[in-house]
Short mmCIF file of C-alpha atoms in Angstrom, two decimals:
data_model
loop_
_atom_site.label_atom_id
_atom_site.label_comp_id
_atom_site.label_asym_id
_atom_site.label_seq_id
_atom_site.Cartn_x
_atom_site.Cartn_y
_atom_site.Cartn_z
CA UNK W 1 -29.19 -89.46 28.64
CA UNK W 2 -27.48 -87.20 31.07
CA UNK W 3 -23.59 -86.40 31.48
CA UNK W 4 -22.66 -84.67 34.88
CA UNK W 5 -19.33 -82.13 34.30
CA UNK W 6 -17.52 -81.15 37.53
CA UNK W 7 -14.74 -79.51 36.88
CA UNK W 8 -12.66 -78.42 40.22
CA UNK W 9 -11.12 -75.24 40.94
CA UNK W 10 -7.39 -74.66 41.53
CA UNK W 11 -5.45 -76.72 38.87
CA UNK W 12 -2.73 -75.98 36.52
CA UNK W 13 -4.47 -77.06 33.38
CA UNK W 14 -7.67 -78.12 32.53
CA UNK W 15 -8.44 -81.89 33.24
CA UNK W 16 -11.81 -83.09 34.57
CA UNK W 17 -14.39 -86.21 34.54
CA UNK W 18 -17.48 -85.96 32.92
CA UNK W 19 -19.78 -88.80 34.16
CA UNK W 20 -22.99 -90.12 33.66
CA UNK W 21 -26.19 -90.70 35.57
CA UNK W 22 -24.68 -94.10 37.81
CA UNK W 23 -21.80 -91.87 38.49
CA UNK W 24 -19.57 -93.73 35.97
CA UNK W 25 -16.82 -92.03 34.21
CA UNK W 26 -17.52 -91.62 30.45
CA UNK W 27 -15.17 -88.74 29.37
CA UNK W 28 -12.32 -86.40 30.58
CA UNK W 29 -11.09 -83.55 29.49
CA UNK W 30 -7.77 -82.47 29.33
CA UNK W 31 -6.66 -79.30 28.33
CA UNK W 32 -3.32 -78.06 26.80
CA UNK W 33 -1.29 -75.66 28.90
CA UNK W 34 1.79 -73.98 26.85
CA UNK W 35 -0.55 -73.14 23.52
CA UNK W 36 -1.80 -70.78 21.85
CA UNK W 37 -5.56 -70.12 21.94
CA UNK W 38 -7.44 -72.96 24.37
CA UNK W 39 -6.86 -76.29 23.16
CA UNK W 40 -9.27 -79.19 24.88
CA UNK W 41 -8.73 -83.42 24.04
CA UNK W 42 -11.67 -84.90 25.18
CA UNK W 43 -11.24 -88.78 26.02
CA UNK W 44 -13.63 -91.55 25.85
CA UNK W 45 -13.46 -94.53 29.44
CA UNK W 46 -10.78 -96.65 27.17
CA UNK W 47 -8.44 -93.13 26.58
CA UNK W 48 -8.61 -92.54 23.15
CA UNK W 49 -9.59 -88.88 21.51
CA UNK W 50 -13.52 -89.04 20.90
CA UNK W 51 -12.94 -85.00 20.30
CA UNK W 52 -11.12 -82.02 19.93
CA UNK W 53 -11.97 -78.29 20.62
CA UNK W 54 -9.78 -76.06 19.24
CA UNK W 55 -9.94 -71.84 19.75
CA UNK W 56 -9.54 -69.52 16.64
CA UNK W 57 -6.87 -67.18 18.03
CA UNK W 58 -7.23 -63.84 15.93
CA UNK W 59 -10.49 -63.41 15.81
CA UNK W 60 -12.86 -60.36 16.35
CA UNK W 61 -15.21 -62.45 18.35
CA UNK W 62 -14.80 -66.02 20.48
CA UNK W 63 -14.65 -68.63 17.83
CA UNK W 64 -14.35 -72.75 18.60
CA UNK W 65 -13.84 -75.57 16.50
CA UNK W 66 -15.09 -78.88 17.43
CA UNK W 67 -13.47 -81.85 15.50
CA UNK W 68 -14.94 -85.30 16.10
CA UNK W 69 -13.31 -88.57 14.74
CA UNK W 70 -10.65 -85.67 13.48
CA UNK W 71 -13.12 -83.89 11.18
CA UNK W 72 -14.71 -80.57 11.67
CA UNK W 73 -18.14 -81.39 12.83
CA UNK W 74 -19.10 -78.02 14.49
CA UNK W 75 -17.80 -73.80 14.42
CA UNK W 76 -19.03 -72.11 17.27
CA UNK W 77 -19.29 -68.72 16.78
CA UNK W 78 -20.65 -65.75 19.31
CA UNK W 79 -23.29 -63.75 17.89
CA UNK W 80 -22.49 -60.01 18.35
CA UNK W 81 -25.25 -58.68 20.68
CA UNK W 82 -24.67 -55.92 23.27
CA UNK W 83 -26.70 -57.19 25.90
CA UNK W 84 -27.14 -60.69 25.71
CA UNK W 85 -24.26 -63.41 24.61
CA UNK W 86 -25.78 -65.45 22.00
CA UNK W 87 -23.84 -68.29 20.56
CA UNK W 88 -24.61 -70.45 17.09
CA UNK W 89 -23.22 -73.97 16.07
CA UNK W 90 -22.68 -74.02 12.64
CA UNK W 91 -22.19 -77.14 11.19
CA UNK W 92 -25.06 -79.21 12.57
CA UNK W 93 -27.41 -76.02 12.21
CA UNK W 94 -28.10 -76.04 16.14
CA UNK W 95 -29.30 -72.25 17.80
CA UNK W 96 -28.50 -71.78 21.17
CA UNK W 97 -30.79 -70.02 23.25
CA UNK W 98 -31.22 -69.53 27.31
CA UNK W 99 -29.02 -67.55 30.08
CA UNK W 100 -25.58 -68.31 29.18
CA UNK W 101 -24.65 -65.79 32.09
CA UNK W 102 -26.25 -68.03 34.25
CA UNK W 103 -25.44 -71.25 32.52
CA UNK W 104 -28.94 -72.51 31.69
CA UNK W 105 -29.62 -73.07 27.85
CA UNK W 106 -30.93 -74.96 25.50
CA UNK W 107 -29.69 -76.55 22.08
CA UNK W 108 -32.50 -76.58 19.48
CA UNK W 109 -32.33 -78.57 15.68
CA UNK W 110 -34.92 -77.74 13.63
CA UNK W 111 -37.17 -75.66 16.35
CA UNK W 112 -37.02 -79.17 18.58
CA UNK W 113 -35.16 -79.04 21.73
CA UNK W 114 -31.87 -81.70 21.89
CA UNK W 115 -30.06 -80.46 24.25
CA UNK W 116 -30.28 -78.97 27.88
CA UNK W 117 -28.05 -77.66 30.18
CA UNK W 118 -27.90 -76.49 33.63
CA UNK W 119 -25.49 -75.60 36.16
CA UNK W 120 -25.69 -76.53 39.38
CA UNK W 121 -25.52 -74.16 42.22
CA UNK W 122 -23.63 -74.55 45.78
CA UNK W 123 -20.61 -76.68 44.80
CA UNK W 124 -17.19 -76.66 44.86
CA UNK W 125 -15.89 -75.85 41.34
CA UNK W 126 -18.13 -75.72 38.33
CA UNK W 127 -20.77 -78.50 38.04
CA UNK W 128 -23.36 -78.55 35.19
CA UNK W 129 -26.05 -81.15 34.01
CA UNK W 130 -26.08 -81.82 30.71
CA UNK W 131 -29.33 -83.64 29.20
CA UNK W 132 -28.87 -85.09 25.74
CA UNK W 133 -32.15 -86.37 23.92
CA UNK W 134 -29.99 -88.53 21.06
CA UNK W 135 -27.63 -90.63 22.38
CA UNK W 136 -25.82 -90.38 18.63
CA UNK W 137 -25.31 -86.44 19.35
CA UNK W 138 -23.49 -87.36 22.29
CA UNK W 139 -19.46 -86.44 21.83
CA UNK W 140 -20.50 -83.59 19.79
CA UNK W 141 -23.45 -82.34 22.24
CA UNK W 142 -20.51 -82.45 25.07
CA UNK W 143 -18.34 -80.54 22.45
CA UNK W 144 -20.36 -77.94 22.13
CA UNK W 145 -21.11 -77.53 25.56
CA UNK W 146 -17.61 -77.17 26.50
CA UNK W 147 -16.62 -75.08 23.85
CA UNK W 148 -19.36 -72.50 24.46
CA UNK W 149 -17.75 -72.82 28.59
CA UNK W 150 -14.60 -71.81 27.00
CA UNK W 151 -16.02 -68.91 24.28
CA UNK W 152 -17.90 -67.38 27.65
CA UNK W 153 -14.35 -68.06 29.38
CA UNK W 154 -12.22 -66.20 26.52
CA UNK W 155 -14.72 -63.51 26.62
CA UNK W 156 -14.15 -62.28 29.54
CA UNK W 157 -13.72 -64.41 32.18
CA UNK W 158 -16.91 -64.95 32.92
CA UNK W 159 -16.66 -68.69 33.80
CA UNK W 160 -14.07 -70.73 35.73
CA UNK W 161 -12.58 -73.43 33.88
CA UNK W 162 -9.75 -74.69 35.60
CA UNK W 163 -9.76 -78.28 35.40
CA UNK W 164 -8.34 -81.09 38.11
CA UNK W 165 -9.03 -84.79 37.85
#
């Protein structure tokens, strides 16, 4: 399965459409504006919460929580690296590997790859591809995705994620 995320620059907050491969909308993401740390709802087609992705404010490095069906299912946590951001999902046990500079990695459980993702070049606003090899893993693949967007974000501003619908 793939999910398409284009999120469009020059908004006030964070709200975009992720959509999948027959260009239907199967999420958005809405984030909150006046709060502290980044706060993201993400909303399944009939507009209730499929997830939340919450940032740990005092903390030494970027740190996400990813609640689905209002339980923690995932931690992302930045490895510390000086050349090279590495990221880990604790919870499910996924590693994260690829160019996260560049926005190409990959999501591996158990050595076997489950998750790929790839920006795409040349558009207006961000756009990414996101391919998903378990349909089960897919609110929490999504999750992770966006809350790795918003550790590279907090980090220093090395993506833009300002949202618009």
């Amino acid at each position: 399965m793939k999910l398409y995320i284009k999120q469009k620059v020059f908004s006030w907050a964070d709200r975009f459409a992720v959509r999948d491969e027959t260009g239907a909308e199967r999420y958005y993401v809405e984030g909150e504006i006046f709060s502290w740390g980044k706060k993201l709802h993400v909303y399944d087609a009939q507009g209730r919460e499929a997830a939340f992705i919450q940032e740990k404010v005092w903390s030494f490095r970027p740190r996400f929580f990813v609640y689905v069906d209002g339980r923690q299912a995932a931690e992302i946590v930045k490895k510390f690296t000086f050349f090279c951001p590495r990221y880990y999902a604790e919870g499910p046990g996924w590693e994260i590997e690829g160019r996260f500079l560049s926005h190409e990695y990959e999501v591996f459980k158990n050595g076997s790859s489950i998750i790929t993702i790839r920006k795409e070049w040349m558009t207006w606003g961000d756009s990414y591809e996101v391919s998903i090899a378990d349909c089960e893993d897919e609110v929490l693949a999504l999750s992770v995705v966006l809350a790795i967007d918003c550790a590279m974000d907090s980090d220093g501003g090395v993506t833009v994620t300002a949202g618009g619908s």
